[in-house]
Structure formats: structure tokens, C-alpha cells
Tab-separated table of C-alpha atoms in Angstrom:
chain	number	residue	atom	x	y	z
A	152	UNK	CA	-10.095	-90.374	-64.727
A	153	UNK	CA	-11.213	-87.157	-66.954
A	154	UNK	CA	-14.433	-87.303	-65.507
A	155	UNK	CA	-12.773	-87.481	-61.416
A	156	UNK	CA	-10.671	-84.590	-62.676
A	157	UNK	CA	-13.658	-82.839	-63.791
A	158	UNK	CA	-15.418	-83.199	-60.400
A	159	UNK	CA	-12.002	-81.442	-58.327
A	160	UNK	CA	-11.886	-78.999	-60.537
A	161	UNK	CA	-15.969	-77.882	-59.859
A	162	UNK	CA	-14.964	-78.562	-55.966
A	163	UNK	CA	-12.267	-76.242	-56.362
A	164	UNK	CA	-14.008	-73.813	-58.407
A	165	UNK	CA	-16.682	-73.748	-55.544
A	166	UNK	CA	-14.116	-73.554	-52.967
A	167	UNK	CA	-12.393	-70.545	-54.597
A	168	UNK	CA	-16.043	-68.852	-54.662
A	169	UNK	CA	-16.293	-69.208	-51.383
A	170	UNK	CA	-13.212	-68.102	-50.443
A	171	UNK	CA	-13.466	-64.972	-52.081
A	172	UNK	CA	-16.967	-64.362	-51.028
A	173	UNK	CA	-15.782	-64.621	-47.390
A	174	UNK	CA	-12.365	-63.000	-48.184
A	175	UNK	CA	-15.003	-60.248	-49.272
A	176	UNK	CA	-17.040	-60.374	-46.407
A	177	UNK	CA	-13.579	-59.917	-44.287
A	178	UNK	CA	-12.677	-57.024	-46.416
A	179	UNK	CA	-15.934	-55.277	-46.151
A	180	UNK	CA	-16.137	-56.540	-42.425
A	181	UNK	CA	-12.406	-54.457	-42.141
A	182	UNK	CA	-13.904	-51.633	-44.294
A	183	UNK	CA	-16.648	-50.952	-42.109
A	184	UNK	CA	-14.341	-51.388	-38.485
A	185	UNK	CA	-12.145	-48.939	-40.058
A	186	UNK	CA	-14.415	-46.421	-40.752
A	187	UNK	CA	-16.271	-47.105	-38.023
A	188	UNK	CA	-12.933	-46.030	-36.048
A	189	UNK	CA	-12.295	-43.275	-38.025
A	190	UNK	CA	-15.523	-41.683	-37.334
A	191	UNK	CA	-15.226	-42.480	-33.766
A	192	UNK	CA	-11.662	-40.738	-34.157
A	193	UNK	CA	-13.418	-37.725	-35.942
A	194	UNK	CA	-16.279	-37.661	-32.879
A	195	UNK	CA	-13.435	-38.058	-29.660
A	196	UNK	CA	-11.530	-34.885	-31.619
A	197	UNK	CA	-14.698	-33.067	-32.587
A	198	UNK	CA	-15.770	-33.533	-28.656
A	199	UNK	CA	-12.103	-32.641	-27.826
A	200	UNK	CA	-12.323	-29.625	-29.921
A	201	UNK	CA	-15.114	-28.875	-28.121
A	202	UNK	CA	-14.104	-29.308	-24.589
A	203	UNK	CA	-10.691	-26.995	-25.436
A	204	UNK	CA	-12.263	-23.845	-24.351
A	205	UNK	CA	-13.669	-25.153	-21.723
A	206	UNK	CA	-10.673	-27.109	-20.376
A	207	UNK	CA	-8.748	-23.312	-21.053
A	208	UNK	CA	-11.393	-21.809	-19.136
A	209	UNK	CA	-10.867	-24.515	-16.044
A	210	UNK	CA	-7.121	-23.735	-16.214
A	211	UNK	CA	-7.379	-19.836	-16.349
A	212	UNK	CA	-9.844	-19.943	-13.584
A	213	UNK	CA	-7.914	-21.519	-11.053
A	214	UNK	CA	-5.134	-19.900	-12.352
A	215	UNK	CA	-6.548	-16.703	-11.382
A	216	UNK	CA	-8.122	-18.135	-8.004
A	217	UNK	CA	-4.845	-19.319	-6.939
A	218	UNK	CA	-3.197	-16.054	-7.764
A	219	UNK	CA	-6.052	-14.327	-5.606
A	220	UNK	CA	-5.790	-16.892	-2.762
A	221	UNK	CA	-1.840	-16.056	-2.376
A	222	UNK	CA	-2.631	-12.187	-2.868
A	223	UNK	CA	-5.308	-12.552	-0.382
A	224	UNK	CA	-2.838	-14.799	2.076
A	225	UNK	CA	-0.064	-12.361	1.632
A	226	UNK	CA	-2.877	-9.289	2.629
A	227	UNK	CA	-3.596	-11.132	5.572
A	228	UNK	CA	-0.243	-11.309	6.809
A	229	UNK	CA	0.903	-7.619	6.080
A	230	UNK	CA	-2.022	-6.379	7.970
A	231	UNK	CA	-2.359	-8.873	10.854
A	232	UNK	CA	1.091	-10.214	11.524
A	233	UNK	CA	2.645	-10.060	14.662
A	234	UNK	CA	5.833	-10.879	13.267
A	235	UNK	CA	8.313	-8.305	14.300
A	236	UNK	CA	9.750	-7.721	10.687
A	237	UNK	CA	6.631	-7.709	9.107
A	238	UNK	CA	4.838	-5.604	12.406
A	239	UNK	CA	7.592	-2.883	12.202
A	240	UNK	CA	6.825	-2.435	8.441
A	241	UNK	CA	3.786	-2.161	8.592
A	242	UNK	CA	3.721	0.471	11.218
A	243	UNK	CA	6.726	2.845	9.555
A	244	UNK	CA	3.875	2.420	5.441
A	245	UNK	CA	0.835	3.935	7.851
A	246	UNK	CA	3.170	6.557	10.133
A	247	UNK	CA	4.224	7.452	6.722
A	248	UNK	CA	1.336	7.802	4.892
A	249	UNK	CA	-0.868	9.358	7.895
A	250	UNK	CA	2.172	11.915	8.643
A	251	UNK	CA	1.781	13.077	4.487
A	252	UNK	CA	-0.395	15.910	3.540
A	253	UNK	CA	-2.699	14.037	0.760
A	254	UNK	CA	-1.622	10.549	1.068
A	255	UNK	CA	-3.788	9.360	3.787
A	256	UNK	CA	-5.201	6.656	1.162
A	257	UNK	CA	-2.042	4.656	1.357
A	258	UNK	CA	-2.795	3.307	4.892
A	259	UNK	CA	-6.581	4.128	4.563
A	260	UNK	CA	-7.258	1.915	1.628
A	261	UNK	CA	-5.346	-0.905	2.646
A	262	UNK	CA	-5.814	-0.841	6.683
A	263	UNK	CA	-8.831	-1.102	8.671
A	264	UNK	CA	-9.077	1.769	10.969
A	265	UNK	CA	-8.237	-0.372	14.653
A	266	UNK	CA	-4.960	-0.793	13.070
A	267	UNK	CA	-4.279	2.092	11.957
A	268	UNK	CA	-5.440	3.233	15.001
A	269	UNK	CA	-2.889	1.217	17.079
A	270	UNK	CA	0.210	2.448	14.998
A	271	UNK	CA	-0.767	5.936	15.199
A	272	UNK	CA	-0.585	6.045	19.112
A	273	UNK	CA	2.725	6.128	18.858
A	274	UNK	CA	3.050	9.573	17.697
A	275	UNK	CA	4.935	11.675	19.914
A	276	UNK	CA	3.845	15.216	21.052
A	277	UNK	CA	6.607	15.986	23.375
A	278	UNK	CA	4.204	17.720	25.768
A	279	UNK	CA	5.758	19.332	28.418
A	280	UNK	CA	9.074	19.004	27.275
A	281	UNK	CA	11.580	22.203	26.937
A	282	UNK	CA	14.829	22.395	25.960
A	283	UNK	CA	16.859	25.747	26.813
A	284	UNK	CA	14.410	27.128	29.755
A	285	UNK	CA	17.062	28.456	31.381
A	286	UNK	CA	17.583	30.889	28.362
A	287	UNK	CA	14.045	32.584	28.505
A	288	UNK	CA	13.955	35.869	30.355
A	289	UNK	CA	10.584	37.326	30.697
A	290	UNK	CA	10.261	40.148	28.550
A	291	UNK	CA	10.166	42.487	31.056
A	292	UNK	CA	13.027	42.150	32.632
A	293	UNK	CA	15.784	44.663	32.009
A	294	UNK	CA	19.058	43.776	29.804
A	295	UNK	CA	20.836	44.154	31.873
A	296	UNK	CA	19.394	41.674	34.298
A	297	UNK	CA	19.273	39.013	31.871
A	298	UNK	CA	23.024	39.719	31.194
A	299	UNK	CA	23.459	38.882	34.194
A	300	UNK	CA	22.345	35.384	34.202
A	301	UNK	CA	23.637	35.013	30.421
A	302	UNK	CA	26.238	36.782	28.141
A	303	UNK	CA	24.895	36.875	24.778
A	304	UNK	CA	26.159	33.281	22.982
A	305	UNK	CA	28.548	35.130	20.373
A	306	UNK	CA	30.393	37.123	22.777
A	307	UNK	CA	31.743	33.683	23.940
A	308	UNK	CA	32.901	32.352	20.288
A	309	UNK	CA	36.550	32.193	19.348
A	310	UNK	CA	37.459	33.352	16.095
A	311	UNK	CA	37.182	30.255	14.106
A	312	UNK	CA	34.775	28.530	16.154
A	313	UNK	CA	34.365	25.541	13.163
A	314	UNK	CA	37.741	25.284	13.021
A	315	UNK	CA	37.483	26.050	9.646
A	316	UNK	CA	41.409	27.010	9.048
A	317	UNK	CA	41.795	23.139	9.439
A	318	UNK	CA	39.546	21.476	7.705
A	319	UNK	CA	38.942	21.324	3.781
A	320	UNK	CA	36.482	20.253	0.905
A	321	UNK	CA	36.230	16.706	0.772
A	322	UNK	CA	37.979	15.933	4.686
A	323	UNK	CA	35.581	14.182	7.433
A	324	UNK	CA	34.038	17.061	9.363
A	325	UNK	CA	34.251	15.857	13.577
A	326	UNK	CA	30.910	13.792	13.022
A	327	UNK	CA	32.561	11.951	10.152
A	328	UNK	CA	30.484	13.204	6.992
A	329	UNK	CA	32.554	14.283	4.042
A	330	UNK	CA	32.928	18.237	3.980
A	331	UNK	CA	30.921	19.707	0.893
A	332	UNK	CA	31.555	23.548	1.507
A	333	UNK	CA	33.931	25.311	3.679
A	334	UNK	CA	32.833	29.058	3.523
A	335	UNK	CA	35.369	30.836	5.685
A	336	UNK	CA	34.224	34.173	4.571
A	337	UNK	CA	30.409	33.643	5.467
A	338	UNK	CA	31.512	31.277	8.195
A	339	UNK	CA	29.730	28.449	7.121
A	340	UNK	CA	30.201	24.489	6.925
A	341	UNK	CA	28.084	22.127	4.542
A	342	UNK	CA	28.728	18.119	4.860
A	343	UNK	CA	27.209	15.221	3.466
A	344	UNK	CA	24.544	12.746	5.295
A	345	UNK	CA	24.999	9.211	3.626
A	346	UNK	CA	23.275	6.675	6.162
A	347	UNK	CA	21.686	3.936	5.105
A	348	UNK	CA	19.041	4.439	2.699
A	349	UNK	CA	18.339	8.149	2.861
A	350	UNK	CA	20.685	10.915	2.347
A	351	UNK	CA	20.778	14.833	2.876
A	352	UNK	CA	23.035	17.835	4.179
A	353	UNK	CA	23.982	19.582	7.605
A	354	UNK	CA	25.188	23.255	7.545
A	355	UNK	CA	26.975	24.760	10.262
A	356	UNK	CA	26.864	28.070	11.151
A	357	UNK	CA	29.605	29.960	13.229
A	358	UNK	CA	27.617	32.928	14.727
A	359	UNK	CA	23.711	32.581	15.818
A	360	UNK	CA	23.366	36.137	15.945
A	361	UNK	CA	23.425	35.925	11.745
A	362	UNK	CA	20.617	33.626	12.097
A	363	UNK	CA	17.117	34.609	11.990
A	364	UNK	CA	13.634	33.953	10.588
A	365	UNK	CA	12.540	35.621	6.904
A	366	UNK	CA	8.676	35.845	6.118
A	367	UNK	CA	6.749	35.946	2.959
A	368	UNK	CA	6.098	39.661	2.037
A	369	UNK	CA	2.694	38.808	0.882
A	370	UNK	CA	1.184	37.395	4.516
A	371	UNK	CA	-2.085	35.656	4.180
A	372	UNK	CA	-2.087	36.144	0.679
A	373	UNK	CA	0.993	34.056	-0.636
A	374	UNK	CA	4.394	33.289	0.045
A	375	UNK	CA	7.582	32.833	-1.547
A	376	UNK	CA	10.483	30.732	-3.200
A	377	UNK	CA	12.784	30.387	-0.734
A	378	UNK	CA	15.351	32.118	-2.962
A	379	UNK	CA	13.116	34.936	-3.615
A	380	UNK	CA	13.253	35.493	0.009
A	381	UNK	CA	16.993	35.119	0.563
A	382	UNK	CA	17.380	37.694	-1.882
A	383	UNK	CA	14.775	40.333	0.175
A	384	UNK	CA	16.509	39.503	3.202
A	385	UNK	CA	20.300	39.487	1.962
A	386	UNK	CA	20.240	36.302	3.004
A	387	UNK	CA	23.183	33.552	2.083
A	388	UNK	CA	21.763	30.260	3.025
A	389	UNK	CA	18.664	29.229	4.560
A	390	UNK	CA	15.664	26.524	4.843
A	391	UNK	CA	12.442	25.795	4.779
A	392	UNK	CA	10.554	26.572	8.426
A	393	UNK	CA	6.886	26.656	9.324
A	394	UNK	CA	4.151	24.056	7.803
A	395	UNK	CA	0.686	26.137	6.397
A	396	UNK	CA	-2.276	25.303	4.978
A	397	UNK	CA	-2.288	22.638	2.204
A	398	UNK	CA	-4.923	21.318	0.819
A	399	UNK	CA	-3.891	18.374	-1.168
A	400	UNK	CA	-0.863	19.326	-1.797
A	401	UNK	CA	-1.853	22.791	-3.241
A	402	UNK	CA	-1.019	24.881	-0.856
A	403	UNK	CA	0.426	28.435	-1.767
A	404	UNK	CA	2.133	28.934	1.140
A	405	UNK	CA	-0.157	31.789	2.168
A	406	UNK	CA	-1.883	30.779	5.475
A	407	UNK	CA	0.681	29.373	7.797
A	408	UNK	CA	0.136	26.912	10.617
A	409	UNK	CA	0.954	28.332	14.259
A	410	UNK	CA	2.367	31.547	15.412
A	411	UNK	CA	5.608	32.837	13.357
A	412	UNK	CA	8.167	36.023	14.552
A	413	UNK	CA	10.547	38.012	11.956
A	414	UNK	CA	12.616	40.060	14.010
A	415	UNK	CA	9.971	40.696	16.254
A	416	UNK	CA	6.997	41.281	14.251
A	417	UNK	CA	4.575	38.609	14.339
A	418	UNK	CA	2.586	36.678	12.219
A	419	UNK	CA	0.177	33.880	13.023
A	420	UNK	CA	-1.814	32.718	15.784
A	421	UNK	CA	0.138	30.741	18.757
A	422	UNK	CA	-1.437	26.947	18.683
A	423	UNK	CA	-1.144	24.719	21.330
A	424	UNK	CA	0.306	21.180	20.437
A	425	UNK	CA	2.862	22.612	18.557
A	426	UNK	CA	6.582	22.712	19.861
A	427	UNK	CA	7.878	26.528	19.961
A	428	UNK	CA	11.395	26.905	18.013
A	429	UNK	CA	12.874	30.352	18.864
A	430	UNK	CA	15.670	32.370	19.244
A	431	UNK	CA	16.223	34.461	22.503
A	432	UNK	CA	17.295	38.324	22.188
A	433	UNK	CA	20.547	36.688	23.843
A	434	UNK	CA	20.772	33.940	20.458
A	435	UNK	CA	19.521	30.849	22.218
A	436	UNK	CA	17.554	28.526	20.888
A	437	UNK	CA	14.975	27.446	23.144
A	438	UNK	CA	12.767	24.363	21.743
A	439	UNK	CA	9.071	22.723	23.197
A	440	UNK	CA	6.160	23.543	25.199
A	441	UNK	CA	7.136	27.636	26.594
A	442	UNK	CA	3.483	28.870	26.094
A	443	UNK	CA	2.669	32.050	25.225
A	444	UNK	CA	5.664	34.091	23.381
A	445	UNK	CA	4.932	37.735	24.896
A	446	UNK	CA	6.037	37.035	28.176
A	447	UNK	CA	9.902	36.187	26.917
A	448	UNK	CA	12.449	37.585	25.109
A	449	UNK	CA	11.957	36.149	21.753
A	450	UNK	CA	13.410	38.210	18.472
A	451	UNK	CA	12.824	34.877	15.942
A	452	UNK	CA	10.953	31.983	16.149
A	453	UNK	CA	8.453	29.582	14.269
A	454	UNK	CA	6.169	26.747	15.468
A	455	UNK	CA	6.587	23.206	14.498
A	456	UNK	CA	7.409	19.751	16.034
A	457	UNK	CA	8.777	16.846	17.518
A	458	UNK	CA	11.337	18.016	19.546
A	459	UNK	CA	14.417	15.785	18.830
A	460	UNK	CA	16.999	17.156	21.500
A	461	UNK	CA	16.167	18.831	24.793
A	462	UNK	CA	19.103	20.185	27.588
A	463	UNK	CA	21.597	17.065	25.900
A	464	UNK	CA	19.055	14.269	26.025
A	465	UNK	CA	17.588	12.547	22.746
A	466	UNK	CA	13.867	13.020	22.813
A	467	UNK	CA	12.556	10.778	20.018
A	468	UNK	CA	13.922	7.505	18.769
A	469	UNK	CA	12.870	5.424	15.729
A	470	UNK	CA	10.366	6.497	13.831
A	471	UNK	CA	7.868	7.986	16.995
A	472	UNK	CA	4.976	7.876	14.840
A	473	UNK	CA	6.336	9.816	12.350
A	474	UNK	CA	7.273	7.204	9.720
A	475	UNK	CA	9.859	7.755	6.364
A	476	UNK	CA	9.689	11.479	4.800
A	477	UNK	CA	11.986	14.337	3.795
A	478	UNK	CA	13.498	16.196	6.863
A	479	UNK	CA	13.984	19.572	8.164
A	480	UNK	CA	15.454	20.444	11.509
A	481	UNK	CA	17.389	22.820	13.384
A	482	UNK	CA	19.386	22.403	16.665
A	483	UNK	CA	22.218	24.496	18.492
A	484	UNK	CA	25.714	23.602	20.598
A	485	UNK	CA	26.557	24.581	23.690
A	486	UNK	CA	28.951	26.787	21.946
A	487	UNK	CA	26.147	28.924	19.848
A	488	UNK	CA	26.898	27.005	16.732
A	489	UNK	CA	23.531	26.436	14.690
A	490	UNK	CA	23.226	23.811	13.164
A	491	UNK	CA	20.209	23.083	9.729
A	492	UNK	CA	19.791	19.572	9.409
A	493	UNK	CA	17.821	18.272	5.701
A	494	UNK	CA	17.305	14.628	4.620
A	495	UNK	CA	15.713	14.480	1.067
A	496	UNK	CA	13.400	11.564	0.279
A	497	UNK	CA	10.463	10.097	-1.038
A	498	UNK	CA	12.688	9.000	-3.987
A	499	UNK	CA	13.715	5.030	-4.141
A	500	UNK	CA	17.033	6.266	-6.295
A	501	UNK	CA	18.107	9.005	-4.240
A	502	UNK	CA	16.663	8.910	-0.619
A	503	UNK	CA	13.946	7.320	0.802
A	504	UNK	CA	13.734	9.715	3.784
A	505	UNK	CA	14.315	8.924	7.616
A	506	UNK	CA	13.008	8.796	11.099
A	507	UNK	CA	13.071	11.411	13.485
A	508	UNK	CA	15.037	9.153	15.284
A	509	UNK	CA	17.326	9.219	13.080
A	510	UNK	CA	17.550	13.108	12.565
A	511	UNK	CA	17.886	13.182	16.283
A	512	UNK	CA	21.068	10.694	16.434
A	513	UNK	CA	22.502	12.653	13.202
A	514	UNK	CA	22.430	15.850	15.464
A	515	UNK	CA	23.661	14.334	18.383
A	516	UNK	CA	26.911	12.971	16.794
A	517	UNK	CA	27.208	17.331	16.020
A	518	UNK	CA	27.109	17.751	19.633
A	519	UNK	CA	23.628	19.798	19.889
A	520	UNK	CA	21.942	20.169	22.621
A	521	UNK	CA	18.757	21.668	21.642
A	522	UNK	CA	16.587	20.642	18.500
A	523	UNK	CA	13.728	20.615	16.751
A	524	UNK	CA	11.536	19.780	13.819
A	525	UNK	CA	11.062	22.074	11.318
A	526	UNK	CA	8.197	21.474	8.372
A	527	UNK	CA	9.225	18.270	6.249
A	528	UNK	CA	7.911	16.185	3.297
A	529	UNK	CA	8.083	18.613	0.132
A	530	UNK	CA	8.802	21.721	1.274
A	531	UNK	CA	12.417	20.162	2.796
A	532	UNK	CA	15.272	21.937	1.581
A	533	UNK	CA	18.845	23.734	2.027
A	534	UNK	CA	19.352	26.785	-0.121
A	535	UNK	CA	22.764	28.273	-0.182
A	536	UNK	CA	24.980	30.401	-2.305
A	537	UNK	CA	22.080	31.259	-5.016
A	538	UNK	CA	20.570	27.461	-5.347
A	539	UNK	CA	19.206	25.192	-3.205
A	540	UNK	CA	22.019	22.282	-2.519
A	541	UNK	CA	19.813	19.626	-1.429
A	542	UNK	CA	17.343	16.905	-3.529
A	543	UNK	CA	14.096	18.111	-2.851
A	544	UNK	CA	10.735	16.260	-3.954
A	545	UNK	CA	8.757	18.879	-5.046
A	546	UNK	CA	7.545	19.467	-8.916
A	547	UNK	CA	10.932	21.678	-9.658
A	548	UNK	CA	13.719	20.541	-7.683
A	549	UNK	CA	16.026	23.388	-8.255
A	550	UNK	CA	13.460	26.646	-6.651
A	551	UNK	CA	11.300	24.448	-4.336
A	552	UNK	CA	7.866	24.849	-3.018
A	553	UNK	CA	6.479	28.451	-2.082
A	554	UNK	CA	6.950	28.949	1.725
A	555	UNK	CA	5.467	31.041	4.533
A	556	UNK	CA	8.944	31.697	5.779
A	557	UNK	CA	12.415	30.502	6.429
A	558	UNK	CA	15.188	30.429	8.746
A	559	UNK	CA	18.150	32.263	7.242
A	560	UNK	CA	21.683	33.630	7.748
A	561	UNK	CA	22.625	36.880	7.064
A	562	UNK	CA	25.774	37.132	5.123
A	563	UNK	CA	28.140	38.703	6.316
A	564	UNK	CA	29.087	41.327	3.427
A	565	UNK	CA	25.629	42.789	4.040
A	566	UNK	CA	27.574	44.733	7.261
């Protein structure tokens, strides 16, 4: 019995060996898987770490080419749409930018040249249009032939001709703008243009035979804050008139463009394309295509264009290949009123600037009959009672850019 006992016990002595020799063998067997997984784990995240960059790389790339392909999409369709929204747009950014002094790049830089091209045949000339022929009497005629045909335009006014005796600051004036300045002693009314997304002023004036144009004293050389030459000429309002030479926006106001008269002394050169805006010995303003000056009976006048209003009919609408700037015109009534029409712009908080169209329906509404454009972007402005009134976009706002001359009104305390 001792001795079978003896025998289990060496059985189970060699069992338990064995057991723990193979419970070793699993352990090391376990050992090795798990480090054999942990240094796969440590190669997948040292291959990971190593595709990061290149996986940030992948993203940022067609990041960027997707950001380009939409750029390039949206390019496309600004400059090759035919959809009317988009088409209209695009026309008013190039009529803008071409109709600028020094920002031709705007349209160059983004437009190829056919359409450019194409928008820019809209732009309107007027050629052969004249509004007021009837007024001109050739220069040789006597005075008292031409009174004849025409009694001078202030000879017909009545006495308060802006009805000025009814009408106060902040009332709607007859075209329904708010009333800024109601001069009865200078005979002068100032309202407020709010249309829209631009903005500007429209002065009245009672008597055209106060109204005249003021040149720079230093012709050729320089010319003048508009101020400056309200105080030469003892003038009480006035605004800005011809263009001149401007080279990038640098211009001193020295050389002006087309042929200018101050009371009858002349200064310029008479160019052909440009729209004659003058006043007759007999205060009518006679706008467009009259040719040469000598032959008529012109005391004032500048050159400029488009002509908005000719005889009563509207002679631009929209933008006419003019685009969005800062405005300048000047028109007349039936009646002799005159009328100087600025719309500030290039300024997204203020005014963005308008169409000639628009400056023509503006006038209209004042019942004018004859207008025209005077020089625009910068130089635009209104100057009355010692400051100019009106938001220009030049560097300093409150004296303007220098000017070759100006169309003024004589106050009437100067006699």
C-alpha cells in the first residue's frame, strides 16, 4: 500500500512538472504575443506618426485646390455670364473703372479686353445733339435784333420766382427732397438728394444773370480751391466745372481740358467730342454739339459732357457707359432758374455715386429743360456760404481738389 502510494505521488510529482513546464511555455508563449503586439502597436503609430504630415499635407492641398476651383468658377461667371443680374454688374465695375482717371486696372486686370470692349460701346457722346439752339444768336447780330427773338430770361422772373416766402428749412421742396437752405436774401434754394444708394445736393438759383463761370488766376500754371476762387470773384456758392489734365490723379488743375470763357475772355482750346455748356449774353443755357463759340453770343461757358436734358427730352438713361462716380451737373427751367446738381460717392458709408441716368431723372423731376455734365469723380462738389456743403472724395473733404474753374453766383450784396 506505502509502496502504491509512493508510485502516485512520483506520477503526480511528474505531472505537476509538466504542468508547469507547459504552463511556462504558455506564459512565455503569451509574453512573446504580447510584445510582439506591442511592438507592432509601437510600428502602426510610429508609421502613423509618420504619415501625419503627409495626410495634413493631402488635406491642405485640396483644401486649397477646392478653394481655387470655386474662385476660379465664380471668375468665370462674373466675366462670362449672360445672366442679366450678373451681365448688368459687370458692365456698371468696367464703365466705372474705365470712366476714372487712374483706375483703369480695376476692369483691366480682371477683364480681357473683347469684354471690356463690348461694355464700353455703350458710352454715349451725344453727337449732334443741342439743347437751347434757338437761344444762340450769331455774334454779329445786333442787340437789338436778338431782343427781338428773345427778352433776356430775368426780365421775365417774378419776384420770388422759388417761391421762397412759402417754403422753409426742413419742408419738401416741389421735387420732394427735404429743403436744406432757404437763402431769401441771395435767392438761393439747397435740398437734399437721398435715392437709393447714393446721395448729394441740388441748389437753385433765382436769377441766371448772377450766374457765371470763375477761372483760376494762375492759367496754365495752376489753379485754385474752389473757395479761393469764390472769394476773388465775390462769389456765394458755386461748383466744380471743367475736367484738365490729370495724370494719375495728380493733377494741379493747371492745364484744362477743352475751351473755357470767364465773362468773355477765353481760355483753352475748343475740342471736338466734347458737349459745349454756355450761357448766352441773353442768360440761356445752351448745352451739346454748337461748334465753334465765336460765331454766337456766348459771355460764360465751359466744355464737358454727356448731355442729360436737351429742349425737355431725357438724353441719357442708366448708366450710358458712364458707370457709378461722384456727379456734377448743371441744367436750367424754362423759367431761367439754374439749377447745380452734385451726387457724392465713391464711399460705401456715405454714397456710392450714380448714373447719369439717374442725374438726368433727378433734374427732370426740377422741371429743366436743358442739362449737362459738368467734371465728376473727385473734383465733385457744392461750395456755399464759406464751405463746401457736399461729401466730396478727395484727400480733404472740407476745401476740395484745385480746379481750373467754376461756375458761380454772384451774391447779391456785391451790387
Amino acid at each position: 500500500m506505502a509502496e502504491q502510494n509512493s508510485v502516485i505521488t512520483a506520477e503526480d510529482k511528474a505531472q505537476d512538472i509538466l504542468s508547469l513546464e507547459k504552463a511556462s511555455i504558455m506564459r512565455e508563449k503569451n509574453s512573446a504575443g504580447k510584445n510582439k503586439k506591442a511592438s507592432i502597436k509601437k510600428s502602426e503609430k510610429k508609421i502613423s506618426s509618420k504619415n501625419k504630415p503627409k495626410r495634413r499635407k493631402r488635406k491642405i492641398f485640396i483644401t486649397l485646390s477646392s478653394i481655387i476651383g470655386v474662385i476660379v468658377c465664380l471668375y468665370l461667371i462674373v466675366a462670362f455670364s449672360n445672366i442679366p443680374f450678373i451681365a448688368y454688374w459687370r458692365g456698371i465695375w468696367i464703365e466705372t473703372a474705365m470712366t476714372t482717371g487712374k483706375h483703369h486696372w480695376l476692369a483691366t486686370a480682371f477683364f480681357p479686353k473683347n469684354t471690356i470692349d463690348e461694355v464700353m460701346k455703350n458710352y454715349t457722346t451725344n453727337s449732334g445733339v443741342v439743347g437751347g439752339n434757338d437761344q444762340l444768336v450769331m455774334a454779329d447780330e445786333t442787340r437789338d435784333a436778338s431782343n427781338e427773338k428773345d427778352e433776356p430770361a430775368n426780365e421775365k422772373r417774378p419776384d420770388d420766382i422759388l417761391g421762397q416766402k412759402e417754403i422753409s428749412v426742413g419742408d419738401k421742396d416741389y421735387a420732394g427732397n427735404t429743403v436744406l437752405v432757404n437763402d431769401i436774401e441771395e435767392g438761393l434754394i439747397i435740398s437734399e438728394i437721398v435715392k437709393g444708394s447714393f446721395r448729394g445736393q441740388i441748389m437753385l438759383i433765382d436769377d441766371p444773370s448772377r450766374v457765371f463761370v470763375g477761372q483760376t488766376q494762375y492759367q496754365n500754371n495752376t489753379g485754385m480751391r474752389i473757395l479761393d476762387m469764390m472769394e476773388v470773384y465775390g462769389a456765394v456758392a458755386g461748383i466744380n466745372a471743367s475736367g484738365f489734365n490729370d495724370p494719375a490723379g495728380n493733377g494741379n488743375g493747371g492745364t484744362i481740358v477743352g475751351l473755357s470763357c470767364s465773362e468773355g475772355n477765353y481760355w483753352g482750346s475748343y475740342l471736338s467730342g466734347y458737349s459745349s455748356i454756355v450761357l448766352t449774353t441773353d442768360d440761356k443755357l445752351v448745352v451739346g454739339d454748337i461748334g465753334s463759340w465765336d460765331q454766337y453770343n456766348i459771355r460764360d461757358g465751359i466744355q464737358f459732357y454727356p448731355v442729360l436734358i436737351a429742349d425737355g427730352i431725357q438724353q441719357v438713361t442708366g448708366s450710358a457707359g458712364y458707370g457709378l462716380q461722384p456727379r456734377t451737373a448743371v441744367g436750367q427751367r424754362e423759367d431761367g432758374v439754374i439749377a447745380f446738381l452734385i451726387i457724392d460717392g465713391r464711399d460705401v458709408t456715405w454714397s456710392v455715386g450714380c448714373t447719369v441716368g439717374d442725374l438726368a431723372e433727378i433734374l427732370m423731376d426740377y422741371n429743366i429743360v436743358n442739362a449737362a455734365c459738368c467734371d465728376g469723380g473727385a473734383s465733385s462738389c457744392l461750395a456755399y456760404g464759406g464751405e463746401i456743403t457736399t461729401k466730396n472724395c478727395s484727400w480733404n473733404p472740407s476745401i476740395g481738389r484745385i480746379l481750373p474753374n467754376a461756375f458761380m453766383v454772384r451774391s447779391k450784396k456785391a451790387g
